[in-house]
Amino acid sequence: MTVEPRALHAPPNAAALIESLRALGYHLPDAIADLVDNCVTAGARSVSVEYNADRGTGWVAVVDDGRGMTEDQLHRAMHLGVDGPLAARPRGDLGRFGLGLKTASFSQARRLTVLTRTDAGTTAARTWDLGFVAERGDWYVLDSLDDEALRIAEQLGMASPGTMVLWRDLDRCGHGSQLTDGMARVRDHLAAVFGRFLRDGRLRLAVGGQRVRGWDPFLTAHPATQDLGSALVEGGLSTAGVTPYVLPHPSRLTNVETLAATGASGWNSHQGFYVYRNNRLLTLGGWLGLAGLRRTPQCQLARIAVEVTSDDDHYWQVDIRKARVSPPPVLRDRLREIAVLTRTRSEQVFRHRGTSVVPSSRRDSGALTFVWQQRSRRGQIGYQINRDHPVVAAALAAQEKAAVEVALRLVEEALPVSLIATEVSAAPDRAAQAPLDGAGQDEVAALFRAAVAALPHEPHSRQAVVAALRSTEPFNRFPEALDRALDAEGAAGAH
C-alpha cells in the first residue's frame, strides 16, 4: 500500500538566513550599483550617494528623485524574493531576483531604512534591523522612522517625491579613510556601469557631492579607434548584439585620453568583453572564460561590446550581484571567433604603433612620426631609432654626425628586447604604456624646449620642423605643455 507523503512546513531560520545572505560576495561598488538600478527603474533622473564616515555614527544613503512608492508598494519591496527571476518585467527594468535592495544593503550594514514619497504626497518608511530579527527569530520589519533617520533625511533635503535608502550600523564597508577610499571606487564603478545613461543625459549621478561622468570604454569619439562593425549573434533562443572595437595605440593619445581609456583597473585588466544588459554594464572586460583566451599586453586594446536584454538573463546566467555572466554554449564559438579577430587587430596596432591598421577614412590628416621602428634581421625582431624623427635628424645634421650615429647604434644594439618582453609579460600593468607615461606638464615642456634648442636656427626651417615636432612621438600627447613652451620661447626671443 502506497502512503501519501505528508507536506511538512520548513521555514528558514530568519536570523541565520539573513546572515548567510550577507556573504553573497558583494563589494561596496557592486552594492551601491544595485541600489542605483532600483533608482533608474523608478524613473529617477538624479541620484546622489551621500555618506558620513564617522566611527560609530557613520551612514551611507542613496537618494533619488524617482516616482517613489506607496505604503503597500514599499512593504512588498522590503520582502525578500519579491518578483523573482521568472517574473515578467517591464522593458528597461534593471531588476533580476527581487533581492538586490536587501542583499546589497545587508552585505554592508546591519540596519536598512527606506523612506519614500510619491507625487500624491504619501510618505512611507520601513526598517530592517538585523539585531531585531535575531531577537524575534522571525521576519519582522519595522514600520516607523526613528529620529536619526528623520534627521538624516532632512539633512539630505528629502522634501520632494523620491526615495532614500539609508544604511547604518556599518560593519562591512568601514569608516573614516576606509569608507572614503571605498566611495572613490564607487564613483569609478558607477561611471562605468551607468556610463551610457550618464553620457546621453538620462541620468545625473553624484557621489559625496562630486558629479560622476560617464565612462566610454571604447573611446568611440577618437578618430583612431577602430569600429570593426556590429553583428547579431544568434543561437537557439538566445541572441546578442556584438560590436568589437580596437582602441588607438597609447602613443596616439593625450594624457587626458590615456587616463580616460585606462579605467579603474588599468589597460590590461580592461581588455575583453563588455556585456550590457538593458544598457547597464555587467562586465568590465575579461574574456568570459572562452577557450584559449587570456589577458596579454598585446591584446589590451581589444574591447568588445555585447548587448543583451533582461529576457536573456537565464541564458547568460546573470548572477544576483549582476556582476558576473557566462555566455550560452550555443554562442561561445561565434563569440570566440570575434574575440580572436579583435585580438589580432590589437596585436597589429602594437606591431605598427597604430600607423598601418587604422582605416584610411579614419586616419588623422597628419601622420605621426615615431622614435622607434621595428626591424627584422636574420629572422629576429629588433628596434632601431628613426633617423627621420626631427630631433634625431637635427642631431645628425650637426658637425658631430659621426659621433651621434655611433651613439644611436650603441643604444639600438644594447636595447634589452628579451628582458623587456619578459618583464612586460610578468607584470603588464607596471609597464609604461607610452613615452613620457606619467610625466608632468612642466617636465614635458622642458624636454620640448631642449629639443627645439637643437633645431636649425634659420626661421623658416625652424618653424617647419617645430610644426612637425608637435605631431611626433612623444610630444603629440602633450599639446598644452608644448603651447606653454613655445609661448615662453617667443617671450624670451622678444627680449
Short mmCIF file of C-alpha atoms in Angstrom, two decimals:
data_model
loop_
_atom_site.label_atom_id
_atom_site.label_comp_id
_atom_site.label_asym_id
_atom_site.label_seq_id
_atom_site.Cartn_x
_atom_site.Cartn_y
_atom_site.Cartn_z
CA MET A 1 0.00 0.00 0.00
CA THR A 2 1.34 3.41 -1.03
CA VAL A 3 1.40 6.02 1.68
CA GLU A 4 0.86 9.59 0.59
CA PRO A 5 3.79 11.76 1.75
CA ARG A 6 2.97 14.48 4.19
CA ALA A 7 3.74 18.10 3.38
CA LEU A 8 5.81 19.47 6.24
CA HIS A 9 6.27 23.21 6.67
CA ALA A 10 10.02 24.05 6.80
CA PRO A 11 10.51 27.81 7.03
CA PRO A 12 14.10 29.05 7.17
CA ASN A 13 15.59 30.45 10.34
CA ALA A 14 15.29 34.18 9.72
CA ALA A 15 18.43 35.34 11.54
CA ALA A 16 20.59 32.54 10.13
CA LEU A 17 19.41 33.04 6.54
CA ILE A 18 19.95 36.80 6.63
CA GLU A 19 23.48 36.32 7.95
CA SER A 20 24.10 33.84 5.11
CA LEU A 21 22.75 36.30 2.54
CA ARG A 22 25.33 38.80 3.76
CA ALA A 23 28.04 36.57 2.29
CA LEU A 24 26.94 36.65 -1.35
CA GLY A 25 30.16 38.38 -2.35
CA TYR A 26 29.11 41.98 -2.81
CA HIS A 27 31.81 44.61 -2.77
CA LEU A 28 30.79 48.15 -1.86
CA PRO A 29 30.70 49.35 -5.52
CA ASP A 30 28.52 46.37 -6.53
CA ALA A 31 26.14 47.04 -3.64
CA ILE A 32 25.72 50.73 -4.44
CA ALA A 33 25.23 49.95 -8.14
CA ASP A 34 22.43 47.53 -7.20
CA LEU A 35 20.65 50.34 -5.36
CA VAL A 36 21.08 52.71 -8.31
CA ASP A 37 19.44 50.05 -10.51
CA ASN A 38 16.28 50.49 -8.44
CA CYS A 39 16.50 54.26 -8.80
CA VAL A 40 16.71 54.02 -12.59
CA THR A 41 13.82 51.56 -12.71
CA ALA A 42 11.78 54.03 -10.60
CA GLY A 43 12.28 56.71 -13.25
CA ALA A 44 14.89 58.76 -11.37
CA ARG A 45 16.74 61.43 -13.33
CA SER A 46 19.04 62.40 -10.46
CA VAL A 47 20.70 60.11 -7.89
CA SER A 48 23.00 61.14 -5.07
CA VAL A 49 25.18 58.87 -2.93
CA GLU A 50 26.00 60.57 0.38
CA TYR A 51 27.84 59.30 3.42
CA ASN A 52 29.17 60.07 6.88
CA ALA A 53 32.45 58.29 7.65
CA ASP A 54 32.49 58.94 11.43
CA ARG A 55 33.28 55.86 13.50
CA GLY A 56 30.21 54.55 15.32
CA THR A 57 27.77 57.02 13.77
CA GLY A 58 28.62 56.57 10.11
CA TRP A 59 25.98 56.05 7.46
CA VAL A 60 25.52 55.73 3.69
CA ALA A 61 22.45 57.00 1.83
CA VAL A 62 21.29 56.76 -1.78
CA VAL A 63 18.70 59.41 -2.62
CA ASP A 64 16.75 59.66 -5.89
CA ASP A 65 14.04 61.80 -7.43
CA GLY A 66 12.05 58.89 -8.84
CA ARG A 67 8.34 58.26 -8.54
CA GLY A 68 8.52 56.86 -5.00
CA MET A 69 6.38 54.08 -3.56
CA THR A 70 3.08 53.81 -1.74
CA GLU A 71 2.87 52.12 1.65
CA ASP A 72 1.82 48.81 0.06
CA GLN A 73 4.49 49.01 -2.63
CA LEU A 74 7.22 49.68 -0.09
CA HIS A 75 6.09 46.88 2.21
CA ARG A 76 6.18 44.49 -0.74
CA ALA A 77 9.56 45.75 -1.89
CA MET A 78 11.04 45.04 1.57
CA HIS A 79 10.14 41.35 1.28
CA LEU A 80 12.95 39.06 0.20
CA GLY A 81 12.42 37.45 -3.19
CA VAL A 82 9.63 39.70 -4.43
CA ASP A 83 9.34 39.47 -8.26
CA GLY A 84 11.90 36.69 -8.73
CA PRO A 85 13.88 35.88 -11.90
CA LEU A 86 10.92 34.17 -13.60
CA ALA A 87 8.59 37.16 -13.18
CA ALA A 88 7.78 39.25 -16.26
CA ARG A 89 9.45 42.65 -16.06
CA PRO A 90 8.78 45.86 -17.99
CA ARG A 91 11.24 46.82 -20.74
CA GLY A 92 14.21 48.62 -19.21
CA ASP A 93 13.69 47.17 -15.72
CA LEU A 94 17.17 46.62 -14.27
CA GLY A 95 15.95 44.20 -11.57
CA ARG A 96 16.60 40.48 -11.62
CA PHE A 97 15.90 38.42 -8.48
CA GLY A 98 13.84 40.74 -6.29
CA LEU A 99 16.64 40.60 -3.73
CA GLY A 100 19.01 43.44 -4.70
CA LEU A 101 17.81 46.14 -2.31
CA LYS A 102 18.02 43.80 0.67
CA THR A 103 21.06 41.65 -0.14
CA ALA A 104 23.14 44.62 -1.30
CA SER A 105 22.26 46.52 1.88
CA PHE A 106 22.74 43.58 4.26
CA SER A 107 26.17 42.95 2.72
CA GLN A 108 27.41 46.28 4.10
CA ALA A 109 25.25 47.25 7.09
CA ARG A 110 23.07 45.77 9.83
CA ARG A 111 20.30 48.34 9.57
CA LEU A 112 18.46 49.27 6.38
CA THR A 113 15.89 52.07 6.30
CA VAL A 114 13.84 53.11 3.28
CA LEU A 115 11.92 56.39 3.26
CA THR A 116 9.82 57.13 0.18
CA ARG A 117 7.44 59.86 -1.01
CA THR A 118 5.08 59.89 -4.00
CA ASP A 119 3.69 62.69 -6.19
CA ALA A 120 0.42 62.28 -4.33
CA GLY A 121 2.13 63.36 -1.13
CA THR A 122 2.08 59.98 0.63
CA THR A 123 5.06 59.05 2.79
CA ALA A 124 6.10 55.57 3.90
CA ALA A 125 9.06 54.12 5.79
CA ARG A 126 10.33 50.65 6.67
CA THR A 127 13.45 49.42 8.51
CA TRP A 128 15.19 46.07 8.53
CA ASP A 129 17.19 45.79 11.77
CA LEU A 130 19.18 42.56 11.83
CA GLY A 131 19.53 42.73 15.59
CA PHE A 132 15.74 42.94 15.94
CA VAL A 133 15.27 39.98 13.55
CA ALA A 134 17.68 37.89 15.63
CA GLU A 135 15.88 38.89 18.83
CA ARG A 136 12.44 37.96 17.48
CA GLY A 137 13.64 34.97 15.46
CA ASP A 138 11.31 35.82 12.58
CA TRP A 139 10.90 38.12 9.55
CA TYR A 140 9.82 41.32 11.26
CA VAL A 141 10.33 44.68 9.57
CA LEU A 142 9.77 47.95 11.47
CA ASP A 143 7.27 50.45 10.05
CA SER A 144 8.38 53.59 11.89
CA LEU A 145 11.01 56.22 11.11
CA ASP A 146 13.35 56.87 14.04
CA ASP A 147 14.65 60.34 14.90
CA GLU A 148 18.14 59.75 13.50
CA ALA A 149 16.80 58.60 10.12
CA LEU A 150 14.44 61.58 10.00
CA ARG A 151 17.33 63.96 10.80
CA ILE A 152 19.48 62.46 8.01
CA ALA A 153 16.56 62.70 5.56
CA GLU A 154 16.12 66.38 6.39
CA GLN A 155 19.88 66.94 6.10
CA LEU A 156 19.79 65.43 2.59
CA GLY A 157 16.80 67.52 1.54
CA MET A 158 14.26 64.70 1.23
CA ALA A 159 11.27 67.02 0.82
CA SER A 160 10.02 66.10 -2.66
CA PRO A 161 8.96 62.84 -4.34
CA GLY A 162 11.64 60.20 -4.38
CA THR A 163 13.28 57.56 -2.20
CA MET A 164 16.10 57.42 0.32
CA VAL A 165 17.84 54.13 1.09
CA LEU A 166 19.81 54.51 4.30
CA TRP A 167 22.45 52.17 5.73
CA ARG A 168 23.50 52.32 9.37
CA ASP A 169 25.50 50.10 11.71
CA LEU A 170 28.13 49.87 9.00
CA ASP A 171 30.07 46.76 9.94
CA ARG A 172 31.34 45.80 6.47
CA CYS A 173 32.14 48.93 4.46
CA GLY A 174 34.18 50.52 7.25
CA HIS A 175 34.53 54.10 8.41
CA GLY A 176 36.97 57.01 8.14
CA SER A 177 39.51 56.73 5.32
CA GLN A 178 38.41 53.17 4.55
CA LEU A 179 34.90 54.35 3.67
CA THR A 180 36.19 57.43 1.86
CA ASP A 181 38.51 55.29 -0.28
CA GLY A 182 35.64 52.89 -0.88
CA MET A 183 33.49 55.74 -2.18
CA ALA A 184 36.21 56.69 -4.66
CA ARG A 185 35.94 53.15 -6.04
CA VAL A 186 32.15 53.51 -6.07
CA ARG A 187 32.49 56.66 -8.18
CA ASP A 188 34.66 54.88 -10.77
CA HIS A 189 32.37 51.86 -10.80
CA LEU A 190 29.20 53.86 -11.33
CA ALA A 191 30.88 55.84 -14.12
CA ALA A 192 31.39 52.55 -15.97
CA VAL A 193 28.21 50.67 -15.06
CA PHE A 194 25.87 53.56 -15.87
CA GLY A 195 28.14 55.19 -18.45
CA ARG A 196 25.54 55.14 -21.22
CA PHE A 197 22.84 56.65 -19.01
CA LEU A 198 25.23 59.38 -17.87
CA ARG A 199 26.60 60.24 -21.30
CA ASP A 200 23.23 60.57 -23.01
CA GLY A 201 21.74 62.70 -20.21
CA ARG A 202 19.17 60.19 -18.97
CA LEU A 203 20.75 60.17 -15.52
CA ARG A 204 22.72 62.52 -13.29
CA LEU A 205 24.82 60.89 -10.56
CA ALA A 206 26.88 62.30 -7.70
CA VAL A 207 28.95 60.60 -5.00
CA GLY A 208 29.86 62.65 -1.94
CA GLY A 209 28.86 65.81 -3.79
CA GLN A 210 31.12 65.07 -6.78
CA ARG A 211 29.42 64.58 -10.12
CA VAL A 212 30.05 61.25 -11.85
CA ARG A 213 30.95 61.47 -15.54
CA GLY A 214 30.04 58.53 -17.76
CA TRP A 215 32.96 56.35 -18.90
CA ASP A 216 33.21 55.27 -22.53
CA PRO A 217 35.49 52.21 -22.51
CA PHE A 218 35.67 52.21 -26.32
CA LEU A 219 36.81 55.80 -26.92
CA THR A 220 34.20 55.93 -29.69
CA ALA A 221 34.79 59.65 -30.33
CA HIS A 222 38.51 59.20 -31.06
CA PRO A 223 39.33 59.20 -34.81
CA ALA A 224 41.89 56.40 -34.39
CA THR A 225 39.51 53.98 -32.65
CA GLN A 226 38.64 51.11 -34.96
CA ASP A 227 34.96 50.11 -35.02
CA LEU A 228 35.01 46.67 -36.63
CA GLY A 229 31.26 46.64 -37.29
CA SER A 230 28.24 45.28 -35.44
CA ALA A 231 26.84 41.77 -35.79
CA LEU A 232 23.86 39.87 -34.40
CA VAL A 233 24.98 36.59 -32.87
CA GLU A 234 22.19 34.02 -32.65
CA GLY A 235 21.85 30.50 -31.33
CA GLY A 236 18.81 28.63 -30.06
CA LEU A 237 16.59 31.10 -28.22
CA SER A 238 19.44 33.47 -27.39
CA THR A 239 20.62 36.47 -29.39
CA ALA A 240 23.19 39.17 -28.68
CA GLY A 241 24.40 42.25 -30.49
CA VAL A 242 28.20 42.39 -30.72
CA THR A 243 30.42 45.34 -31.68
CA PRO A 244 34.21 44.91 -31.49
CA TYR A 245 36.49 47.92 -31.05
CA VAL A 246 40.25 48.35 -31.18
CA LEU A 247 41.48 51.36 -29.25
CA PRO A 248 44.29 53.60 -30.51
CA HIS A 249 47.85 52.84 -29.52
CA PRO A 250 48.62 54.77 -26.27
CA SER A 251 51.19 56.88 -28.12
CA ARG A 252 48.35 58.40 -30.15
CA LEU A 253 46.50 59.59 -27.05
CA THR A 254 46.90 62.71 -24.98
CA ASN A 255 47.35 62.33 -21.23
CA VAL A 256 43.64 63.05 -20.69
CA GLU A 257 42.63 60.48 -23.31
CA THR A 258 45.02 57.90 -21.86
CA LEU A 259 43.57 58.40 -18.39
CA ALA A 260 40.04 58.04 -19.78
CA ALA A 261 40.86 54.81 -21.58
CA THR A 262 42.80 53.28 -18.71
CA GLY A 263 39.76 52.84 -16.46
CA ALA A 264 39.86 51.98 -12.78
CA SER A 265 41.89 48.77 -13.14
CA GLY A 266 44.39 49.56 -15.90
CA TRP A 267 44.67 48.85 -19.62
CA ASN A 268 45.48 45.16 -19.31
CA SER A 269 42.60 44.36 -16.95
CA HIS A 270 40.02 46.10 -19.12
CA GLN A 271 40.59 44.18 -22.36
CA GLY A 272 37.84 41.82 -23.45
CA PHE A 273 34.05 41.73 -23.38
CA TYR A 274 31.73 44.42 -22.01
CA VAL A 275 28.29 42.87 -21.58
CA TYR A 276 25.45 45.39 -21.40
CA ARG A 277 22.01 44.38 -20.13
CA ASN A 278 19.36 46.98 -20.98
CA ASN A 279 22.29 49.45 -21.42
CA ARG A 280 23.54 48.74 -17.89
CA LEU A 281 27.11 47.34 -17.87
CA LEU A 282 27.53 43.92 -16.24
CA THR A 283 31.15 43.00 -17.03
CA LEU A 284 34.11 45.38 -17.32
CA GLY A 285 36.34 43.35 -19.62
CA GLY A 286 37.60 39.79 -19.39
CA TRP A 287 37.31 37.01 -21.95
CA LEU A 288 34.24 35.24 -20.47
CA GLY A 289 36.16 32.01 -19.93
CA LEU A 290 36.31 31.31 -23.68
CA ALA A 291 38.80 28.59 -24.58
CA GLY A 292 42.38 29.69 -25.11
CA LEU A 293 41.78 33.39 -24.47
CA ARG A 294 43.70 35.13 -21.72
CA ARG A 295 44.89 38.64 -21.00
CA THR A 296 48.09 39.65 -22.78
CA PRO A 297 49.71 43.09 -23.12
CA GLN A 298 49.38 42.96 -26.91
CA CYS A 299 45.58 42.44 -26.66
CA GLN A 300 44.90 45.28 -24.25
CA LEU A 301 43.40 47.47 -27.00
CA ALA A 302 40.70 44.89 -27.81
CA ARG A 303 37.32 45.72 -26.26
CA ILE A 304 34.03 44.18 -27.39
CA ALA A 305 30.54 45.47 -26.58
CA VAL A 306 27.82 42.82 -26.17
CA GLU A 307 24.14 43.81 -25.95
CA VAL A 308 21.58 41.59 -24.18
CA THR A 309 18.21 42.21 -22.54
CA SER A 310 16.67 41.00 -19.30
CA ASP A 311 14.93 38.30 -21.36
CA ASP A 312 18.36 36.71 -21.82
CA ASP A 313 19.21 36.52 -18.09
CA HIS A 314 18.68 32.78 -17.90
CA TYR A 315 20.81 32.03 -20.96
CA TRP A 316 23.64 34.31 -19.82
CA GLN A 317 23.47 33.12 -16.16
CA VAL A 318 23.39 36.62 -14.72
CA ASP A 319 24.21 36.37 -11.01
CA ILE A 320 22.45 38.08 -8.09
CA ARG A 321 25.03 40.87 -7.94
CA LYS A 322 24.72 41.48 -11.70
CA ALA A 323 28.50 41.41 -11.76
CA ARG A 324 29.20 38.09 -13.49
CA VAL A 325 27.81 36.36 -16.57
CA SER A 326 28.52 33.23 -18.60
CA PRO A 327 27.61 33.14 -22.30
CA PRO A 328 25.26 30.44 -23.60
CA PRO A 329 27.10 27.40 -25.03
CA VAL A 330 25.46 27.93 -28.45
CA LEU A 331 27.08 31.38 -28.73
CA ARG A 332 30.54 30.62 -27.36
CA ASP A 333 32.20 29.57 -30.63
CA ARG A 334 30.97 32.64 -32.52
CA LEU A 335 31.96 34.96 -29.67
CA ARG A 336 35.40 33.36 -29.63
CA GLU A 337 35.81 33.95 -33.39
CA ILE A 338 35.00 37.64 -32.93
CA ALA A 339 37.37 37.85 -29.97
CA VAL A 340 40.24 36.27 -31.93
CA LEU A 341 39.74 38.76 -34.79
CA THR A 342 39.69 41.72 -32.40
CA ARG A 343 42.75 40.49 -30.51
CA THR A 344 44.62 40.10 -33.79
CA ARG A 345 43.82 43.69 -34.75
CA SER A 346 45.05 44.85 -31.34
CA GLU A 347 48.33 42.98 -31.86
CA GLN A 348 48.70 44.65 -35.27
CA VAL A 349 48.29 48.09 -33.73
CA PHE A 350 51.11 47.36 -31.29
CA ARG A 351 53.26 45.93 -34.07
CA HIS A 352 52.83 49.01 -36.28
CA ARG A 353 52.37 51.55 -33.46
CA GLY A 354 48.94 52.46 -34.83
CA THR A 355 50.06 53.76 -38.24
CA SER A 356 49.08 50.98 -40.64
CA VAL A 357 45.92 49.31 -39.40
CA VAL A 358 43.63 52.32 -38.94
CA PRO A 359 41.20 52.53 -41.90
CA SER A 360 42.14 55.36 -44.29
CA SER A 361 38.78 57.05 -43.73
CA ARG A 362 39.56 57.45 -40.04
CA ARG A 363 43.22 58.45 -40.09
CA ASP A 364 44.33 61.86 -38.93
CA SER A 365 45.31 64.28 -41.66
CA GLY A 366 48.84 64.45 -40.27
CA ALA A 367 50.90 61.29 -39.91
CA LEU A 368 52.70 60.64 -36.66
CA THR A 369 56.46 60.24 -36.55
CA PHE A 370 57.77 57.69 -34.06
CA VAL A 371 61.13 57.44 -32.33
CA TRP A 372 61.44 53.66 -32.67
CA GLN A 373 60.90 51.47 -35.73
CA GLN A 374 60.65 47.71 -35.77
CA ARG A 375 63.11 45.79 -37.95
CA SER A 376 63.81 42.13 -38.71
CA ARG A 377 67.36 40.87 -39.06
CA ARG A 378 68.32 37.22 -39.51
CA GLY A 379 64.79 36.23 -38.52
CA GLN A 380 64.90 38.12 -35.22
CA ILE A 381 62.83 41.15 -34.21
CA GLY A 382 64.76 44.25 -33.20
CA TYR A 383 64.22 48.01 -33.00
CA GLN A 384 66.06 50.96 -34.45
CA ILE A 385 65.84 54.69 -33.89
CA ASN A 386 64.04 56.57 -36.66
CA ARG A 387 66.60 58.83 -38.35
CA ASP A 388 63.75 60.93 -39.81
CA HIS A 389 62.48 62.00 -36.40
CA PRO A 390 63.00 65.80 -36.31
CA VAL A 391 65.14 65.79 -33.17
CA VAL A 392 67.25 62.88 -34.38
CA ALA A 393 67.57 64.40 -37.84
CA ALA A 394 68.68 67.72 -36.34
CA ALA A 395 71.31 65.98 -34.24
CA LEU A 396 72.62 64.10 -37.28
CA ALA A 397 72.78 67.35 -39.27
CA ALA A 398 75.24 68.80 -36.75
CA GLN A 399 79.00 68.69 -37.16
CA GLU A 400 79.29 65.71 -34.80
CA LYS A 401 77.16 63.49 -37.08
CA ALA A 402 79.52 60.51 -36.91
CA ALA A 403 79.59 60.59 -33.10
CA VAL A 404 75.80 60.86 -32.90
CA GLU A 405 75.39 57.94 -35.32
CA VAL A 406 77.72 55.79 -33.20
CA ALA A 407 75.72 56.67 -30.07
CA LEU A 408 72.44 55.76 -31.78
CA ARG A 409 73.80 52.39 -32.95
CA LEU A 410 75.06 51.66 -29.46
CA VAL A 411 71.60 52.36 -27.98
CA GLU A 412 69.94 50.21 -30.66
CA GLU A 413 72.24 47.24 -30.28
CA ALA A 414 72.15 47.35 -26.48
CA LEU A 415 68.34 47.57 -26.23
CA PRO A 416 67.39 44.59 -23.98
CA VAL A 417 64.43 43.38 -26.09
CA SER A 418 64.23 39.95 -24.45
CA LEU A 419 64.38 41.38 -20.93
CA ILE A 420 61.68 43.96 -21.75
CA ALA A 421 59.40 41.26 -23.18
CA THR A 422 59.90 39.09 -20.10
CA GLU A 423 59.22 41.91 -17.66
CA VAL A 424 56.11 43.10 -19.52
CA SER A 425 54.69 39.57 -19.65
CA ALA A 426 55.31 39.06 -15.93
CA ALA A 427 53.86 42.41 -14.81
CA PRO A 428 51.99 44.06 -17.72
CA ASP A 429 50.27 46.68 -15.57
CA ARG A 430 53.64 48.01 -14.37
CA ALA A 431 54.91 48.72 -17.87
CA ALA A 432 54.82 52.26 -19.22
CA GLN A 433 52.11 52.39 -21.87
CA ALA A 434 53.60 55.26 -23.86
CA PRO A 435 56.68 57.53 -23.94
CA LEU A 436 56.76 60.00 -21.05
CA ASP A 437 53.98 57.98 -19.36
CA GLY A 438 53.31 59.71 -16.03
CA ALA A 439 55.45 62.75 -16.81
CA GLY A 440 54.20 66.13 -15.65
CA GLN A 441 53.44 69.06 -17.97
CA ASP A 442 56.50 71.01 -16.77
CA GLU A 443 58.81 68.07 -17.44
CA VAL A 444 57.43 67.66 -20.96
CA ALA A 445 57.71 71.40 -21.66
CA ALA A 446 61.35 71.41 -20.53
CA LEU A 447 62.18 68.44 -22.76
CA PHE A 448 60.42 70.10 -25.68
CA ARG A 449 62.37 73.34 -25.19
CA ALA A 450 65.60 71.35 -25.14
CA ALA A 451 64.61 69.58 -28.37
CA VAL A 452 63.69 72.88 -30.05
CA ALA A 453 67.02 74.38 -28.98
CA ALA A 454 68.81 71.71 -31.00
CA LEU A 455 66.93 72.56 -34.21
CA PRO A 456 68.24 74.77 -37.05
CA HIS A 457 68.16 78.49 -36.31
CA GLU A 458 67.07 79.58 -39.81
CA PRO A 459 63.49 80.88 -39.15
CA HIS A 460 61.61 79.18 -42.00
CA SER A 461 63.22 75.77 -41.49
CA ARG A 462 62.88 76.07 -37.75
CA GLN A 463 59.15 76.87 -37.99
CA ALA A 464 58.53 73.87 -40.26
CA VAL A 465 60.42 71.47 -38.02
CA VAL A 466 58.70 72.76 -34.86
CA ALA A 467 55.32 72.17 -36.53
CA ALA A 468 56.42 68.63 -37.41
CA LEU A 469 57.75 68.07 -33.92
CA ARG A 470 54.30 68.76 -32.44
CA SER A 471 52.95 65.69 -34.25
CA THR A 472 55.81 63.39 -33.36
CA GLU A 473 56.12 60.84 -30.61
CA PRO A 474 56.10 61.55 -27.69
CA PHE A 475 55.19 65.27 -27.90
CA ASN A 476 51.93 64.70 -29.79
CA ARG A 477 50.27 63.71 -26.49
CA PHE A 478 51.04 66.98 -24.69
CA PRO A 479 49.64 69.89 -26.75
CA GLU A 480 49.09 72.18 -23.75
CA ALA A 481 52.66 71.75 -22.47
CA LEU A 482 54.02 72.47 -25.94
CA ASP A 483 51.96 75.64 -26.26
CA ARG A 484 53.37 76.89 -22.96
CA ALA A 485 56.92 76.04 -24.02
CA LEU A 486 56.58 77.87 -27.35
CA ASP A 487 54.98 80.88 -25.67
CA ALA A 488 57.91 81.01 -23.24
CA GLU A 489 60.43 80.76 -26.08
CA GLY A 490 58.62 83.52 -28.00
CA ALA A 491 58.62 85.79 -24.98
CA ALA A 492 62.34 85.15 -24.44
CA GLY A 493 63.08 85.88 -28.11
CA ALA A 494 61.17 89.16 -27.92
CA HIS A 495 63.60 90.35 -25.27
#
